Structures are given as structure tokens and as C-alpha cells.
JSON list of C-alpha atoms in Angstrom, two decimals:
[
{"chain": "A", "resi": 180, "resn": "UNK", "atom": "CA", "xyz": [6.35, -21.85, -24.23]},
{"chain": "A", "resi": 181, "resn": "UNK", "atom": "CA", "xyz": [5.08, -22.49, -20.67]},
{"chain": "A", "resi": 182, "resn": "UNK", "atom": "CA", "xyz": [5.89, -20.03, -17.96]},
{"chain": "A", "resi": 183, "resn": "UNK", "atom": "CA", "xyz": [8.50, -21.06, -15.38]},
{"chain": "A", "resi": 184, "resn": "UNK", "atom": "CA", "xyz": [6.82, -19.03, -12.65]},
{"chain": "A", "resi": 185, "resn": "UNK", "atom": "CA", "xyz": [5.13, -21.24, -10.07]},
{"chain": "A", "resi": 186, "resn": "UNK", "atom": "CA", "xyz": [1.49, -20.32, -9.51]},
{"chain": "A", "resi": 187, "resn": "UNK", "atom": "CA", "xyz": [0.67, -19.44, -5.93]},
{"chain": "A", "resi": 188, "resn": "UNK", "atom": "CA", "xyz": [-2.84, -20.21, -4.79]},
{"chain": "A", "resi": 189, "resn": "UNK", "atom": "CA", "xyz": [-6.02, -20.79, -6.76]},
{"chain": "A", "resi": 190, "resn": "UNK", "atom": "CA", "xyz": [-6.94, -18.57, -9.70]},
{"chain": "A", "resi": 191, "resn": "UNK", "atom": "CA", "xyz": [-10.01, -16.38, -9.72]},
{"chain": "A", "resi": 192, "resn": "UNK", "atom": "CA", "xyz": [-11.63, -18.77, -12.25]},
{"chain": "A", "resi": 193, "resn": "UNK", "atom": "CA", "xyz": [-11.25, -21.67, -9.83]},
{"chain": "A", "resi": 194, "resn": "UNK", "atom": "CA", "xyz": [-12.73, -19.58, -7.05]},
{"chain": "A", "resi": 195, "resn": "UNK", "atom": "CA", "xyz": [-15.63, -18.62, -9.31]},
{"chain": "A", "resi": 196, "resn": "UNK", "atom": "CA", "xyz": [-16.32, -22.31, -10.01]},
{"chain": "A", "resi": 197, "resn": "UNK", "atom": "CA", "xyz": [-16.57, -22.99, -6.28]},
{"chain": "A", "resi": 198, "resn": "UNK", "atom": "CA", "xyz": [-18.82, -19.97, -5.74]},
{"chain": "A", "resi": 199, "resn": "UNK", "atom": "CA", "xyz": [-21.11, -20.94, -8.64]},
{"chain": "A", "resi": 200, "resn": "UNK", "atom": "CA", "xyz": [-21.39, -24.50, -7.28]},
{"chain": "A", "resi": 201, "resn": "UNK", "atom": "CA", "xyz": [-22.36, -23.09, -3.88]},
{"chain": "A", "resi": 202, "resn": "UNK", "atom": "CA", "xyz": [-24.96, -20.76, -5.39]},
{"chain": "A", "resi": 203, "resn": "UNK", "atom": "CA", "xyz": [-26.48, -23.64, -7.42]},
{"chain": "A", "resi": 204, "resn": "UNK", "atom": "CA", "xyz": [-26.67, -25.77, -4.30]},
{"chain": "A", "resi": 205, "resn": "UNK", "atom": "CA", "xyz": [-24.10, -28.30, -5.54]},
{"chain": "A", "resi": 206, "resn": "UNK", "atom": "CA", "xyz": [-21.30, -29.81, -3.47]},
{"chain": "A", "resi": 207, "resn": "UNK", "atom": "CA", "xyz": [-18.87, -26.86, -3.46]},
{"chain": "A", "resi": 208, "resn": "UNK", "atom": "CA", "xyz": [-16.38, -28.75, -1.27]},
{"chain": "A", "resi": 209, "resn": "UNK", "atom": "CA", "xyz": [-16.03, -31.42, -3.96]},
{"chain": "A", "resi": 210, "resn": "UNK", "atom": "CA", "xyz": [-15.53, -28.74, -6.63]},
{"chain": "A", "resi": 211, "resn": "UNK", "atom": "CA", "xyz": [-12.83, -27.13, -4.48]},
{"chain": "A", "resi": 212, "resn": "UNK", "atom": "CA", "xyz": [-11.12, -30.49, -3.96]},
{"chain": "A", "resi": 213, "resn": "UNK", "atom": "CA", "xyz": [-11.09, -31.26, -7.70]},
{"chain": "A", "resi": 214, "resn": "UNK", "atom": "CA", "xyz": [-9.63, -27.82, -8.42]},
{"chain": "A", "resi": 215, "resn": "UNK", "atom": "CA", "xyz": [-6.84, -28.38, -5.89]},
{"chain": "A", "resi": 216, "resn": "UNK", "atom": "CA", "xyz": [-8.08, -25.64, -3.60]},
{"chain": "A", "resi": 217, "resn": "UNK", "atom": "CA", "xyz": [-7.61, -25.69, 0.17]},
{"chain": "A", "resi": 218, "resn": "UNK", "atom": "CA", "xyz": [-10.82, -26.12, 2.12]},
{"chain": "A", "resi": 219, "resn": "UNK", "atom": "CA", "xyz": [-10.14, -22.91, 4.08]},
{"chain": "A", "resi": 220, "resn": "UNK", "atom": "CA", "xyz": [-9.82, -20.95, 0.84]},
{"chain": "A", "resi": 221, "resn": "UNK", "atom": "CA", "xyz": [-13.05, -22.45, -0.50]},
{"chain": "A", "resi": 222, "resn": "UNK", "atom": "CA", "xyz": [-14.82, -21.68, 2.76]},
{"chain": "A", "resi": 223, "resn": "UNK", "atom": "CA", "xyz": [-13.66, -18.04, 2.60]},
{"chain": "A", "resi": 224, "resn": "UNK", "atom": "CA", "xyz": [-14.84, -17.72, -1.02]},
{"chain": "A", "resi": 225, "resn": "UNK", "atom": "CA", "xyz": [-18.26, -19.10, -0.10]},
{"chain": "A", "resi": 226, "resn": "UNK", "atom": "CA", "xyz": [-18.62, -16.86, 2.96]},
{"chain": "A", "resi": 227, "resn": "UNK", "atom": "CA", "xyz": [-17.41, -13.61, 1.41]},
{"chain": "A", "resi": 228, "resn": "UNK", "atom": "CA", "xyz": [-18.48, -14.14, -2.19]},
{"chain": "A", "resi": 229, "resn": "UNK", "atom": "CA", "xyz": [-15.20, -12.55, -3.31]},
{"chain": "A", "resi": 230, "resn": "UNK", "atom": "CA", "xyz": [-13.15, -14.30, -5.99]},
{"chain": "A", "resi": 231, "resn": "UNK", "atom": "CA", "xyz": [-10.54, -11.61, -6.66]},
{"chain": "A", "resi": 232, "resn": "UNK", "atom": "CA", "xyz": [-7.59, -10.69, -4.47]},
{"chain": "A", "resi": 233, "resn": "UNK", "atom": "CA", "xyz": [-7.66, -7.63, -2.26]},
{"chain": "A", "resi": 234, "resn": "UNK", "atom": "CA", "xyz": [-4.98, -5.00, -2.93]},
{"chain": "A", "resi": 235, "resn": "UNK", "atom": "CA", "xyz": [-1.88, -5.52, -0.82]},
{"chain": "A", "resi": 236, "resn": "UNK", "atom": "CA", "xyz": [0.94, -3.16, -0.01]},
{"chain": "A", "resi": 237, "resn": "UNK", "atom": "CA", "xyz": [2.01, -0.30, -2.19]},
{"chain": "A", "resi": 238, "resn": "UNK", "atom": "CA", "xyz": [1.40, 3.41, -1.89]},
{"chain": "A", "resi": 239, "resn": "UNK", "atom": "CA", "xyz": [-2.06, 4.48, -0.77]},
{"chain": "A", "resi": 240, "resn": "UNK", "atom": "CA", "xyz": [-2.47, 8.19, -1.56]},
{"chain": "A", "resi": 241, "resn": "UNK", "atom": "CA", "xyz": [-5.50, 8.61, 0.69]},
{"chain": "A", "resi": 242, "resn": "UNK", "atom": "CA", "xyz": [-3.34, 7.55, 3.66]},
{"chain": "A", "resi": 243, "resn": "UNK", "atom": "CA", "xyz": [-0.37, 9.78, 2.82]},
{"chain": "A", "resi": 244, "resn": "UNK", "atom": "CA", "xyz": [0.28, 12.62, 5.23]},
{"chain": "A", "resi": 245, "resn": "UNK", "atom": "CA", "xyz": [2.89, 14.30, 3.05]},
{"chain": "A", "resi": 246, "resn": "UNK", "atom": "CA", "xyz": [1.10, 15.64, -0.01]},
{"chain": "A", "resi": 247, "resn": "UNK", "atom": "CA", "xyz": [2.83, 16.90, -3.16]},
{"chain": "A", "resi": 248, "resn": "UNK", "atom": "CA", "xyz": [2.18, 20.46, -1.89]},
{"chain": "A", "resi": 249, "resn": "UNK", "atom": "CA", "xyz": [4.09, 19.71, 1.32]},
{"chain": "A", "resi": 250, "resn": "UNK", "atom": "CA", "xyz": [6.95, 18.17, -0.67]},
{"chain": "A", "resi": 251, "resn": "UNK", "atom": "CA", "xyz": [7.09, 21.29, -2.84]},
{"chain": "A", "resi": 252, "resn": "UNK", "atom": "CA", "xyz": [7.14, 23.44, 0.30]},
{"chain": "A", "resi": 253, "resn": "UNK", "atom": "CA", "xyz": [10.03, 21.40, 1.72]},
{"chain": "A", "resi": 254, "resn": "UNK", "atom": "CA", "xyz": [11.96, 21.95, -1.48]},
{"chain": "A", "resi": 255, "resn": "UNK", "atom": "CA", "xyz": [11.14, 25.68, -1.42]},
{"chain": "A", "resi": 256, "resn": "UNK", "atom": "CA", "xyz": [12.41, 25.95, 2.16]},
{"chain": "A", "resi": 257, "resn": "UNK", "atom": "CA", "xyz": [15.67, 24.28, 1.21]},
{"chain": "A", "resi": 258, "resn": "UNK", "atom": "CA", "xyz": [16.08, 26.43, -1.90]},
{"chain": "A", "resi": 259, "resn": "UNK", "atom": "CA", "xyz": [15.61, 29.60, 0.13]},
{"chain": "A", "resi": 260, "resn": "UNK", "atom": "CA", "xyz": [17.88, 28.54, 3.02]},
{"chain": "A", "resi": 261, "resn": "UNK", "atom": "CA", "xyz": [19.76, 25.26, 2.86]},
{"chain": "A", "resi": 262, "resn": "UNK", "atom": "CA", "xyz": [20.78, 25.45, 6.52]},
{"chain": "A", "resi": 263, "resn": "UNK", "atom": "CA", "xyz": [17.34, 24.90, 8.00]},
{"chain": "A", "resi": 264, "resn": "UNK", "atom": "CA", "xyz": [17.31, 22.13, 10.57]},
{"chain": "A", "resi": 265, "resn": "UNK", "atom": "CA", "xyz": [14.72, 19.37, 10.45]},
{"chain": "A", "resi": 266, "resn": "UNK", "atom": "CA", "xyz": [13.07, 20.84, 13.55]},
{"chain": "A", "resi": 267, "resn": "UNK", "atom": "CA", "xyz": [12.81, 24.28, 11.91]},
{"chain": "A", "resi": 268, "resn": "UNK", "atom": "CA", "xyz": [11.34, 22.72, 8.78]},
{"chain": "A", "resi": 269, "resn": "UNK", "atom": "CA", "xyz": [8.85, 20.81, 10.91]},
{"chain": "A", "resi": 270, "resn": "UNK", "atom": "CA", "xyz": [7.76, 24.11, 12.47]},
{"chain": "A", "resi": 271, "resn": "UNK", "atom": "CA", "xyz": [7.52, 25.79, 9.05]},
{"chain": "A", "resi": 272, "resn": "UNK", "atom": "CA", "xyz": [5.28, 22.97, 7.78]},
{"chain": "A", "resi": 273, "resn": "UNK", "atom": "CA", "xyz": [3.11, 23.26, 10.90]},
{"chain": "A", "resi": 274, "resn": "UNK", "atom": "CA", "xyz": [2.63, 27.00, 10.37]},
{"chain": "A", "resi": 275, "resn": "UNK", "atom": "CA", "xyz": [2.09, 26.85, 6.59]},
{"chain": "A", "resi": 276, "resn": "UNK", "atom": "CA", "xyz": [-0.22, 23.82, 6.63]},
{"chain": "A", "resi": 277, "resn": "UNK", "atom": "CA", "xyz": [-2.64, 24.01, 9.53]},
{"chain": "A", "resi": 278, "resn": "UNK", "atom": "CA", "xyz": [-3.49, 20.71, 11.17]},
{"chain": "A", "resi": 279, "resn": "UNK", "atom": "CA", "xyz": [-0.47, 18.88, 9.74]},
{"chain": "A", "resi": 280, "resn": "UNK", "atom": "CA", "xyz": [2.08, 17.58, 12.21]},
{"chain": "A", "resi": 281, "resn": "UNK", "atom": "CA", "xyz": [4.93, 15.75, 10.49]},
{"chain": "A", "resi": 282, "resn": "UNK", "atom": "CA", "xyz": [7.85, 14.26, 12.39]},
{"chain": "A", "resi": 283, "resn": "UNK", "atom": "CA", "xyz": [11.47, 15.18, 11.79]},
{"chain": "A", "resi": 284, "resn": "UNK", "atom": "CA", "xyz": [12.13, 11.65, 10.55]},
{"chain": "A", "resi": 285, "resn": "UNK", "atom": "CA", "xyz": [9.37, 11.96, 7.95]},
{"chain": "A", "resi": 286, "resn": "UNK", "atom": "CA", "xyz": [10.83, 15.28, 6.79]},
{"chain": "A", "resi": 287, "resn": "UNK", "atom": "CA", "xyz": [14.25, 13.67, 6.55]},
{"chain": "A", "resi": 288, "resn": "UNK", "atom": "CA", "xyz": [12.92, 10.72, 4.56]},
{"chain": "A", "resi": 289, "resn": "UNK", "atom": "CA", "xyz": [11.19, 12.97, 2.03]},
{"chain": "A", "resi": 290, "resn": "UNK", "atom": "CA", "xyz": [14.19, 15.27, 1.72]},
{"chain": "A", "resi": 291, "resn": "UNK", "atom": "CA", "xyz": [16.43, 12.26, 1.09]},
{"chain": "A", "resi": 292, "resn": "UNK", "atom": "CA", "xyz": [13.90, 11.15, -1.51]},
{"chain": "A", "resi": 293, "resn": "UNK", "atom": "CA", "xyz": [14.53, 14.46, -3.29]},
{"chain": "A", "resi": 294, "resn": "UNK", "atom": "CA", "xyz": [18.27, 13.58, -3.31]},
{"chain": "A", "resi": 295, "resn": "UNK", "atom": "CA", "xyz": [19.31, 16.14, -0.71]},
{"chain": "A", "resi": 296, "resn": "UNK", "atom": "CA", "xyz": [21.79, 15.06, 1.93]},
{"chain": "A", "resi": 297, "resn": "UNK", "atom": "CA", "xyz": [21.10, 15.82, 5.56]},
{"chain": "A", "resi": 298, "resn": "UNK", "atom": "CA", "xyz": [24.21, 16.47, 7.62]},
{"chain": "A", "resi": 299, "resn": "UNK", "atom": "CA", "xyz": [24.45, 16.80, 11.34]},
{"chain": "A", "resi": 300, "resn": "UNK", "atom": "CA", "xyz": [25.85, 20.15, 12.49]},
{"chain": "A", "resi": 301, "resn": "UNK", "atom": "CA", "xyz": [28.38, 19.71, 15.31]}
]
């Protein structure tokens, strides 16, 4: 049964055909045209030599400022005293983890991710 999902863009096999034609010295533009590939896409494949897609979006652990250790520390702070303000927790993180400066909003987002509710004290 054929898939109902519409394919977006050329497949990696089609890109490889264009790249192989270029490397052999054949007319790679004609190969791209017969595979239904845009000329800009074919040009990029020929110039970069890359036929697979680059990763897009998602969580990149090497870019994350809040490590699992910091999340555990946030939870420990809340377990010991649930009335800490976000500013106090920011200061606690700064003292416990040298060189880490996390905003109050980031603390709030991670606390909410742990299913705690943050209420404003009047």
C-alpha cells in the first residue's frame, strides 16, 4: 500500500546520482533535471559533496547550560525549602556551580518541567 505522505525534496539516492555524474564528468545538470531536482539543490550537492540532510532542531546536549546535575540541585533546593525564590535559587546555583550563570526564567522553566508550580508571593 503506497504511503499517503507527500515527499518533500529529493532523496539522498537522487542526490548521489547527481554527485556521481559530476564526479564522472557527465552532465550533472541533466541528471538533476531528469530526477526532478531543483538546479539550486543540485548545485549545492555538487559544491558541498553532501547528499544527506544536516540535523535540524531538537535538543543538543553540548549546548545545554542546565545539566542533569543542576536540575538535581534545583530539586534538592526545593525539597529542602519550598519557599526559595527564583532569585535565591539562581544565587544558590551560582555558588554551587562555579562559572554557571542561569537566569531566573531558565530556572522557572526547568522547575515547571519538573511539575512544580511557581507562585508569586504578594
